[in-house]
mmCIF file of C-alpha atoms in Angstrom:
data_model
loop_
_atom_site.group_PDB
_atom_site.id
_atom_site.type_symbol
_atom_site.label_atom_id
_atom_site.label_comp_id
_atom_site.label_asym_id
_atom_site.label_seq_id
_atom_site.Cartn_x
_atom_site.Cartn_y
_atom_site.Cartn_z
ATOM 1 C CA MET T 52 34.510 29.778 -21.429
ATOM 2 C CA GLU T 53 31.387 27.770 -22.286
ATOM 3 C CA ILE T 54 33.487 24.617 -22.696
ATOM 4 C CA VAL T 55 34.989 25.145 -19.242
ATOM 5 C CA ILE T 56 31.528 25.586 -17.739
ATOM 6 C CA VAL T 57 30.275 22.412 -19.458
ATOM 7 C CA TRP T 58 33.278 20.389 -18.232
ATOM 8 C CA THR T 59 32.774 21.771 -14.726
ATOM 9 C CA MET T 60 29.121 20.697 -14.789
ATOM 10 C CA VAL T 61 30.099 17.243 -16.060
ATOM 11 C CA GLU T 62 32.705 16.892 -13.344
ATOM 12 C CA LEU T 63 30.185 17.964 -10.705
ATOM 13 C CA LEU T 64 27.635 15.472 -12.064
ATOM 14 C CA VAL T 65 30.181 12.640 -12.062
ATOM 15 C CA ALA T 66 31.248 13.587 -8.547
ATOM 16 C CA LEU T 67 27.613 13.627 -7.418
ATOM 17 C CA ILE T 68 26.988 10.203 -8.972
ATOM 18 C CA LEU T 69 30.082 8.794 -7.268
ATOM 19 C CA ILE T 70 29.035 10.268 -3.922
ATOM 20 C CA VAL T 71 25.529 8.798 -4.254
ATOM 21 C CA ALA T 72 26.943 5.413 -5.323
ATOM 22 C CA LEU T 73 29.420 5.409 -2.455
ATOM 23 C CA GLY T 74 26.662 6.381 -0.043
ATOM 24 C CA PHE T 75 24.421 3.562 -1.299
ATOM 25 C CA VAL T 76 27.184 0.957 -1.062
ATOM 26 C CA SER T 77 28.069 2.186 2.430
ATOM 27 C CA ALA T 78 24.410 1.998 3.492
ATOM 28 C CA VAL T 79 24.118 -1.561 2.148
ATOM 29 C CA PHE T 80 27.210 -2.788 3.969
ATOM 30 C CA PHE T 81 26.210 -0.963 7.169
ATOM 31 C CA GLU T 82 22.703 -2.445 7.145
ATOM 32 C CA ALA T 83 23.939 -5.931 6.216
ATOM 33 C CA HIS T 84 26.436 -5.757 9.069
ATOM 34 C CA ARG T 85 23.742 -4.537 11.461
ATOM 35 C CA ARG T 86 21.548 -7.533 10.576
ATOM 36 C CA ARG T 87 24.307 -10.136 10.817
ATOM 37 C CA HIS T 88 22.816 -11.543 14.051
ATOM 38 C CA ASN T 89 19.191 -11.137 12.958
ATOM 39 C CA ASN T 90 18.753 -14.909 12.932
ATOM 40 C CA ALA T 91 18.769 -14.748 16.757
ATOM 41 C CA HIS T 92 15.805 -12.322 16.767
ATOM 42 C CA VAL T 93 16.147 -11.860 20.516
ATOM 43 C CA GLU T 94 14.102 -8.673 20.409
ATOM 44 C CA ALA T 95 10.939 -10.648 19.604
ATOM 45 C CA PRO T 96 10.618 -13.445 22.157
ATOM 46 C CA ALA T 97 7.731 -15.803 21.476
ATOM 47 C CA ILE T 98 4.974 -15.564 24.076
ATOM 48 C CA CYS T 99 2.310 -18.218 24.485
ATOM 49 C CA GLU T 100 -0.662 -17.497 26.729
ATOM 50 C CA ASP T 101 -3.121 -19.826 28.416
ATOM 51 C CA PRO T 102 -6.416 -18.392 27.108
ATOM 52 C CA LYS T 103 -8.172 -19.175 30.389
ATOM 53 C CA SER T 104 -5.704 -17.840 32.937
ATOM 54 C CA ARG T 105 -3.916 -15.466 30.517
ATOM 55 C CA LYS T 106 -0.647 -16.599 32.104
ATOM 56 C CA GLN T 107 2.417 -17.055 29.935
ATOM 57 C CA VAL T 108 3.364 -20.664 29.238
ATOM 58 C CA THR T 109 6.498 -22.187 27.730
ATOM 59 C CA CYS T 110 6.465 -22.545 23.951
ATOM 60 C CA PRO T 111 7.711 -25.836 22.459
ATOM 61 C CA SER T 112 10.955 -25.841 20.469
ATOM 62 C CA ILE T 113 11.851 -27.061 16.980
ATOM 63 C CA TYR T 114 14.689 -28.973 18.676
ATOM 64 C CA ASP T 115 12.200 -31.061 20.687
ATOM 65 C CA PRO T 116 10.967 -34.381 19.248
ATOM 66 C CA ALA T 117 7.809 -34.025 17.134
ATOM 67 C CA GLU T 118 4.542 -34.501 19.029
ATOM 68 C CA LYS T 119 2.153 -33.959 16.118
ATOM 69 C CA TYR T 120 2.138 -35.105 12.511
ATOM 70 C CA LEU T 121 1.234 -31.738 10.987
ATOM 71 C CA SER T 122 1.665 -28.151 12.164
ATOM 72 C CA LEU T 123 0.005 -25.298 10.286
ATOM 73 C CA ILE T 124 1.571 -21.887 10.898
ATOM 74 C CA ILE T 125 -0.593 -18.864 10.115
ATOM 75 C CA PRO T 126 0.942 -15.372 10.394
ATOM 76 C CA ALA T 127 -1.668 -12.745 11.178
ATOM 77 C CA PHE T 128 -1.380 -8.959 11.184
ATOM 78 C CA ASN T 129 -4.687 -7.093 11.462
ATOM 79 C CA GLU T 130 -6.626 -10.064 10.059
ATOM 80 C CA GLU T 131 -9.765 -9.718 12.174
ATOM 81 C CA LEU T 132 -12.031 -9.823 9.109
ATOM 82 C CA ARG T 133 -10.336 -12.448 6.922
ATOM 83 C CA LEU T 134 -9.066 -14.848 9.587
ATOM 84 C CA PRO T 135 -12.378 -16.373 10.827
ATOM 85 C CA LEU T 136 -13.486 -17.768 7.458
ATOM 86 C CA ALA T 137 -10.028 -19.149 6.644
ATOM 87 C CA LEU T 138 -9.713 -20.746 10.093
ATOM 88 C CA GLU T 139 -13.165 -22.343 9.921
ATOM 89 C CA GLU T 140 -12.318 -23.890 6.562
ATOM 90 C CA THR T 141 -8.953 -25.082 7.892
ATOM 91 C CA MET T 142 -10.371 -26.592 11.075
ATOM 92 C CA ASN T 143 -13.201 -28.336 9.197
ATOM 93 C CA TYR T 144 -10.671 -29.981 6.891
ATOM 94 C CA LEU T 145 -8.382 -31.039 9.747
ATOM 95 C CA GLN T 146 -11.218 -32.446 11.862
ATOM 96 C CA GLN T 147 -12.662 -34.415 8.958
ATOM 97 C CA ARG T 148 -9.264 -35.855 8.151
ATOM 98 C CA ALA T 149 -8.616 -36.747 11.800
ATOM 99 C CA ALA T 150 -12.002 -38.485 11.970
ATOM 100 C CA LYS T 151 -11.104 -40.658 8.963
ATOM 101 C CA ASP T 152 -7.520 -41.351 10.061
ATOM 102 C CA LYS T 153 -7.003 -41.893 13.795
ATOM 103 C CA SER T 154 -3.217 -41.682 13.389
ATOM 104 C CA PHE T 155 -3.469 -38.147 12.000
ATOM 105 C CA SER T 156 -2.642 -35.455 14.562
ATOM 106 C CA TYR T 157 -2.370 -31.726 13.986
ATOM 107 C CA GLU T 158 -2.009 -28.276 15.467
ATOM 108 C CA VAL T 159 -2.739 -24.804 14.157
ATOM 109 C CA VAL T 160 -0.333 -22.095 15.322
ATOM 110 C CA ILE T 161 -1.596 -18.539 14.858
ATOM 111 C CA VAL T 162 1.176 -15.964 15.190
ATOM 112 C CA ASP T 163 -0.225 -12.515 16.003
ATOM 113 C CA ASP T 164 2.340 -10.103 14.575
ATOM 114 C CA GLY T 165 1.435 -7.106 16.734
ATOM 115 C CA SER T 166 -2.116 -6.625 15.437
ATOM 116 C CA VAL T 167 -4.004 -3.559 16.625
ATOM 117 C CA ASP T 168 -7.478 -4.815 15.683
ATOM 118 C CA GLY T 169 -9.408 -7.832 16.986
ATOM 119 C CA THR T 170 -7.093 -10.521 15.556
ATOM 120 C CA LYS T 171 -6.019 -11.734 19.005
ATOM 121 C CA ARG T 172 -9.642 -11.997 20.154
ATOM 122 C CA VAL T 173 -10.622 -13.978 17.050
ATOM 123 C CA ALA T 174 -7.654 -16.325 17.491
ATOM 124 C CA TYR T 175 -8.492 -17.029 21.141
ATOM 125 C CA GLU T 176 -12.097 -17.803 20.221
ATOM 126 C CA PHE T 177 -10.768 -20.676 18.100
ATOM 127 C CA VAL T 178 -8.479 -21.818 20.921
ATOM 128 C CA LYS T 179 -11.473 -22.037 23.254
ATOM 129 C CA LYS T 180 -13.583 -23.791 20.625
ATOM 130 C CA TYR T 181 -10.998 -26.397 19.552
ATOM 131 C CA THR T 182 -8.787 -26.616 22.711
ATOM 132 C CA VAL T 183 -5.239 -25.373 23.211
ATOM 133 C CA ASP T 184 -3.837 -28.748 22.149
ATOM 134 C CA ASN T 185 -5.128 -28.174 18.626
ATOM 135 C CA VAL T 186 -4.938 -24.384 18.297
ATOM 136 C CA ARG T 187 -2.282 -22.180 19.877
ATOM 137 C CA VAL T 188 -1.586 -18.463 19.667
ATOM 138 C CA ILE T 189 1.885 -16.906 19.741
ATOM 139 C CA LEU T 190 2.076 -13.169 20.435
ATOM 140 C CA LEU T 191 4.934 -11.051 19.093
ATOM 141 C CA GLY T 192 3.912 -7.899 20.967
ATOM 142 C CA ARG T 193 4.609 -5.489 18.108
ATOM 143 C CA ASN T 194 4.751 -5.815 14.354
ATOM 144 C CA HIS T 195 7.969 -7.421 13.103
ATOM 145 C CA GLY T 196 6.953 -8.646 9.649
ATOM 146 C CA LYS T 197 5.509 -11.756 8.045
ATOM 147 C CA GLY T 198 8.900 -13.458 7.834
ATOM 148 C CA GLU T 199 9.489 -13.091 11.556
ATOM 149 C CA ALA T 200 5.967 -14.274 12.378
ATOM 150 C CA ILE T 201 6.419 -17.425 10.288
ATOM 151 C CA ARG T 202 9.883 -17.973 11.707
ATOM 152 C CA LYS T 203 8.571 -17.849 15.266
ATOM 153 C CA GLY T 204 5.732 -20.210 14.407
ATOM 154 C CA MET T 205 8.114 -22.686 12.784
ATOM 155 C CA LEU T 206 10.596 -22.631 15.663
ATOM 156 C CA HIS T 207 7.853 -23.254 18.214
ATOM 157 C CA SER T 208 5.809 -25.944 16.455
ATOM 158 C CA ARG T 209 5.415 -29.622 17.255
ATOM 159 C CA GLY T 210 4.830 -31.215 13.852
ATOM 160 C CA GLU T 211 6.797 -33.693 11.776
ATOM 161 C CA LEU T 212 5.652 -31.628 8.797
ATOM 162 C CA LEU T 213 5.266 -27.862 9.065
ATOM 163 C CA LEU T 214 3.088 -25.878 6.672
ATOM 164 C CA MET T 215 3.015 -22.101 6.378
ATOM 165 C CA LEU T 216 -0.169 -20.634 4.914
ATOM 166 C CA ASP T 217 -1.655 -17.166 4.680
ATOM 167 C CA ALA T 218 -4.455 -15.930 6.903
ATOM 168 C CA ASP T 219 -6.620 -14.958 3.919
ATOM 169 C CA GLY T 220 -7.225 -18.534 2.759
ATOM 170 C CA ALA T 221 -6.068 -17.750 -0.807
ATOM 171 C CA THR T 222 -4.839 -21.336 -1.198
ATOM 172 C CA LYS T 223 -7.276 -24.133 -0.378
ATOM 173 C CA VAL T 224 -6.080 -25.985 2.707
ATOM 174 C CA ASP T 225 -6.741 -29.437 1.233
ATOM 175 C CA ASP T 226 -3.867 -28.756 -1.187
ATOM 176 C CA VAL T 227 -1.692 -29.632 1.800
ATOM 177 C CA GLU T 228 -2.013 -33.241 0.634
ATOM 178 C CA LYS T 229 -0.269 -32.415 -2.665
ATOM 179 C CA LEU T 230 2.762 -31.038 -0.827
ATOM 180 C CA GLU T 231 2.653 -33.835 1.712
ATOM 181 C CA LYS T 232 2.639 -36.563 -0.947
ATOM 182 C CA LYS T 233 5.518 -34.924 -2.765
ATOM 183 C CA ILE T 234 7.611 -34.795 0.415
ATOM 184 C CA HIS T 235 6.953 -38.480 1.096
ATOM 185 C CA ALA T 236 7.862 -39.334 -2.505
ATOM 186 C CA VAL T 237 11.137 -37.412 -2.253
ATOM 187 C CA ALA T 238 11.877 -39.071 1.092
ATOM 188 C CA SER T 239 11.456 -42.486 -0.532
ATOM 189 C CA GLU T 240 13.832 -41.420 -3.304
ATOM 190 C CA GLU T 241 16.398 -40.341 -0.719
ATOM 191 C CA PHE T 242 16.314 -43.861 0.755
ATOM 192 C CA LYS T 243 16.514 -45.581 -2.630
ATOM 193 C CA PHE T 244 20.139 -46.618 -2.194
ATOM 194 C CA GLY T 245 20.067 -47.004 1.570
ATOM 195 C CA ASP T 246 17.702 -48.250 4.236
ATOM 196 C CA SER T 247 14.113 -48.052 3.086
ATOM 197 C CA PRO T 248 11.504 -46.444 5.363
ATOM 198 C CA ALA T 249 9.596 -49.722 5.440
ATOM 199 C CA SER T 250 12.593 -51.631 6.815
ATOM 200 C CA ASN T 251 13.643 -48.929 9.264
ATOM 201 C CA SER T 252 11.464 -48.872 12.374
ATOM 202 C CA ASP T 253 13.076 -45.617 13.492
ATOM 203 C CA PHE T 254 12.263 -43.827 10.230
ATOM 204 C CA ARG T 255 10.315 -40.586 10.555
ATOM 205 C CA ILE T 256 9.579 -38.188 7.753
ATOM 206 C CA SER T 257 10.660 -35.372 10.074
ATOM 207 C CA ASP T 258 14.272 -36.633 10.016
ATOM 208 C CA ILE T 259 14.928 -35.885 6.319
ATOM 209 C CA PRO T 260 15.365 -32.260 5.217
ATOM 210 C CA ILE T 261 12.871 -31.654 2.373
ATOM 211 C CA ALA T 262 10.806 -28.636 1.305
ATOM 212 C CA ALA T 263 7.724 -28.427 -0.923
ATOM 213 C CA PHE T 264 6.696 -25.044 -2.331
ATOM 214 C CA GLY T 265 3.144 -24.342 -3.433
ATOM 215 C CA SER T 266 3.231 -22.577 -6.786
ATOM 216 C CA ARG T 267 1.011 -20.308 -8.865
ATOM 217 C CA ALA T 268 3.367 -20.488 -11.870
ATOM 218 C CA HIS T 269 0.757 -22.456 -13.843
ATOM 219 C CA LEU T 270 -1.525 -19.402 -13.602
ATOM 220 C CA GLU T 271 1.108 -17.056 -15.003
ATOM 221 C CA GLU T 272 -0.033 -17.130 -18.645
ATOM 222 C CA LYS T 273 -3.543 -16.052 -17.684
ATOM 223 C CA ALA T 274 -2.187 -13.410 -15.323
ATOM 224 C CA LEU T 275 0.130 -12.003 -17.999
ATOM 225 C CA ALA T 276 -2.844 -11.542 -20.318
ATOM 226 C CA SER T 277 -4.932 -9.696 -17.733
ATOM 227 C CA ARG T 278 -2.307 -7.460 -16.088
ATOM 228 C CA LYS T 279 -1.038 -4.093 -17.308
ATOM 229 C CA TRP T 280 2.198 -4.234 -19.340
ATOM 230 C CA TYR T 281 4.224 -2.375 -16.729
ATOM 231 C CA ARG T 282 3.147 -4.803 -14.009
ATOM 232 C CA ASN T 283 4.280 -7.707 -16.198
ATOM 233 C CA PHE T 284 7.572 -5.919 -16.870
ATOM 234 C CA LEU T 285 8.177 -5.344 -13.166
ATOM 235 C CA MET T 286 7.215 -8.925 -12.312
ATOM 236 C CA LYS T 287 9.524 -10.405 -14.965
ATOM 237 C CA GLY T 288 12.322 -8.150 -13.755
ATOM 238 C CA PHE T 289 11.732 -9.221 -10.165
ATOM 239 C CA HIS T 290 11.827 -12.899 -11.162
ATOM 240 C CA LEU T 291 15.176 -12.322 -12.875
ATOM 241 C CA VAL T 292 16.607 -10.592 -9.802
ATOM 242 C CA VAL T 293 15.339 -13.421 -7.588
ATOM 243 C CA LEU T 294 16.991 -16.001 -9.866
ATOM 244 C CA LEU T 295 20.296 -14.153 -9.652
ATOM 245 C CA ALA T 296 20.044 -13.686 -5.871
ATOM 246 C CA ALA T 297 18.695 -17.065 -4.726
ATOM 247 C CA GLY T 298 19.628 -19.445 -7.514
ATOM 248 C CA PRO T 299 17.466 -21.771 -9.638
ATOM 249 C CA GLY T 300 14.891 -24.305 -8.539
ATOM 250 C CA ILE T 301 11.723 -22.371 -7.645
ATOM 251 C CA ARG T 302 9.815 -20.177 -10.098
ATOM 252 C CA ASP T 303 7.181 -18.841 -7.686
ATOM 253 C CA THR T 304 9.002 -17.937 -4.487
ATOM 254 C CA GLN T 305 6.233 -15.666 -3.171
ATOM 255 C CA CYS T 306 3.345 -18.113 -2.829
ATOM 256 C CA GLY T 307 2.462 -18.242 0.872
ATOM 257 C CA PHE T 308 1.865 -22.020 0.924
ATOM 258 C CA LYS T 309 5.049 -23.929 1.781
ATOM 259 C CA MET T 310 5.770 -27.155 3.652
ATOM 260 C CA PHE T 311 8.953 -28.254 5.400
ATOM 261 C CA THR T 312 9.977 -31.372 7.247
ATOM 262 C CA ARG T 313 11.052 -30.719 10.808
ATOM 263 C CA ALA T 314 14.704 -31.249 9.863
ATOM 264 C CA ALA T 315 14.450 -28.732 6.995
ATOM 265 C CA ALA T 316 12.677 -26.150 9.144
ATOM 266 C CA ARG T 317 15.362 -26.479 11.812
ATOM 267 C CA LYS T 318 18.120 -25.720 9.293
ATOM 268 C CA LEU T 319 16.325 -22.938 7.443
ATOM 269 C CA PHE T 320 14.520 -20.988 10.140
ATOM 270 C CA THR T 321 17.436 -20.880 12.558
ATOM 271 C CA ASN T 322 19.434 -19.077 9.855
ATOM 272 C CA ILE T 323 16.916 -16.784 8.171
ATOM 273 C CA ARG T 324 17.498 -13.061 8.710
ATOM 274 C CA LEU T 325 14.990 -11.236 6.521
ATOM 275 C CA LYS T 326 11.781 -10.430 8.372
ATOM 276 C CA ARG T 327 9.453 -8.894 5.857
ATOM 277 C CA TRP T 328 9.385 -8.790 2.080
ATOM 278 C CA CYS T 329 11.845 -11.384 0.759
ATOM 279 C CA PHE T 330 12.190 -14.013 3.459
ATOM 280 C CA ASP T 331 10.725 -16.490 0.927
ATOM 281 C CA VAL T 332 13.643 -15.809 -1.407
ATOM 282 C CA GLU T 333 16.090 -16.267 1.454
ATOM 283 C CA LEU T 334 14.523 -19.674 2.155
ATOM 284 C CA VAL T 335 15.276 -20.721 -1.438
ATOM 285 C CA PHE T 336 18.829 -19.370 -1.163
ATOM 286 C CA LEU T 337 19.430 -21.275 2.084
ATOM 287 C CA GLY T 338 17.774 -24.395 0.668
ATOM 288 C CA ASN T 339 20.253 -24.341 -2.210
ATOM 289 C CA ARG T 340 23.162 -23.780 0.181
ATOM 290 C CA PHE T 341 22.112 -26.731 2.349
ATOM 291 C CA ARG T 342 21.278 -28.801 -0.758
ATOM 292 C CA ILE T 343 17.838 -29.463 0.642
ATOM 293 C CA PRO T 344 15.586 -31.067 -2.003
ATOM 294 C CA MET T 345 13.006 -28.396 -2.937
ATOM 295 C CA ARG T 346 10.019 -29.249 -5.092
ATOM 296 C CA GLU T 347 7.452 -26.901 -6.635
ATOM 297 C CA ILE T 348 3.824 -28.087 -6.752
ATOM 298 C CA SER T 349 0.910 -26.340 -8.444
ATOM 299 C CA VAL T 350 -1.843 -25.331 -6.021
ATOM 300 C CA ASN T 351 -5.314 -23.866 -6.331
ATOM 301 C CA TRP T 352 -5.112 -20.157 -5.623
ATOM 302 C CA SER T 353 -7.573 -17.272 -5.740
ATOM 303 C CA GLU T 354 -6.976 -13.600 -5.087
ATOM 304 C CA ILE T 355 -8.588 -12.418 -1.850
ATOM 305 C CA PRO T 356 -9.408 -8.709 -1.328
ATOM 306 C CA GLY T 357 -7.290 -6.934 1.263
ATOM 307 C CA SER T 358 -3.782 -7.821 0.058
ATOM 308 C CA LYS T 359 -1.019 -5.858 1.793
ATOM 309 C CA VAL T 360 1.387 -6.224 -1.164
ATOM 310 C CA ASN T 361 1.409 -3.595 -3.926
ATOM 311 C CA LEU T 362 3.758 -1.949 -6.421
ATOM 312 C CA LEU T 363 5.259 0.157 -3.639
ATOM 313 C CA SER T 364 6.506 -3.100 -2.103
ATOM 314 C CA ILE T 365 8.951 -3.675 -4.968
ATOM 315 C CA PRO T 366 11.645 -1.176 -3.785
ATOM 316 C CA ASN T 367 11.544 -2.811 -0.339
ATOM 317 C CA MET T 368 11.901 -6.251 -1.926
ATOM 318 C CA LEU T 369 14.859 -5.157 -4.031
ATOM 319 C CA TRP T 370 16.517 -3.588 -0.968
ATOM 320 C CA GLU T 371 16.218 -6.828 0.976
ATOM 321 C CA LEU T 372 17.543 -8.851 -1.967
ATOM 322 C CA VAL T 373 20.602 -6.599 -2.137
ATOM 323 C CA LEU T 374 21.145 -6.964 1.619
ATOM 324 C CA MET T 375 20.813 -10.744 1.376
ATOM 325 C CA SER T 376 23.279 -11.010 -1.503
ATOM 326 C CA VAL T 377 25.856 -8.784 0.186
ATOM 327 C CA GLY T 378 25.332 -10.343 3.618
ATOM 328 C CA TYR T 379 25.875 -13.949 2.537
ATOM 329 C CA ARG T 380 28.397 -13.444 -0.225
ATOM 330 C CA SER T 381 30.595 -11.212 1.923
ATOM 331 C CA GLY T 382 30.532 -13.712 4.778
ATOM 332 C CA MET T 383 28.888 -11.273 7.208
ATOM 333 C CA TRP T 384 25.841 -13.523 7.431
ATOM 334 C CA ARG T 385 27.238 -16.832 8.637
ATOM 335 C CA ILE T 386 25.242 -20.013 8.026
ATOM 336 C CA SER T 387 24.983 -22.413 10.936
ATOM 337 C CA SER T 388 24.419 -26.072 10.143
#
């Protein structure tokens, strides 16, 4: 009798596990299918406002010819306190560089991701101070996620080179030159067996798909020594999952300091579907699919209080990685060239 009861319990447990597993797989495929057209993102139209008249104006498109040399895209969600200092530092650097080099042109695109504090007010103060030609604000209306905010900024920027950077100023803005130099070096390598940039009057850096990723990997040894063991375990596990999901090439996918040529941004950000936690990983995956040269460059980074990422973010990251893997590998998420 006891043996029968034990076998019955085992059978019930196995049945329960199978039901849970089937439910999880069904949920993954349902959600991946639901997001198959997420790269259109029609529910979050980009809105640009004239800060004086407050009337909506047309946003530029990534398909238009470049009008600036460098675009800096800053996603901002409830960044009223951290944004001013980071923006002042950024604008000081850009103005000093423009004063030294008359051919250098730039724009800063602040994407307000549905903030409910004074982020929009702070952003418009910088528009008024530095003119709308140099600083623009894109409003998303409600919160969609950092990935969507960056995507919108990229698709409505005017630069030959497009840099995404965080609103907290964790990475020093002058490190942009490290990424910029690397992109130019890779571009020269790409032309090694063809027309050289110097001999091609139509050559523009924006025409060659290249990406440069700022990296904190050089700080990892120090971080491993200072963090709790379980945080190191979770981080190592996450890195392994990222490697399996996105492929090799980039060790630090989560650093918020990345640069793309206009051609690379056009390919990547018209296909990206993840809006929040792991859009960075999806960029690496797509970069590998398109065979876009991706280079990792060490940058100066410091931790700024107020981070919105914590250990509770890990389940969300893993969920998005599963969705990405299933979506692309099943063919539900089609890649447009």
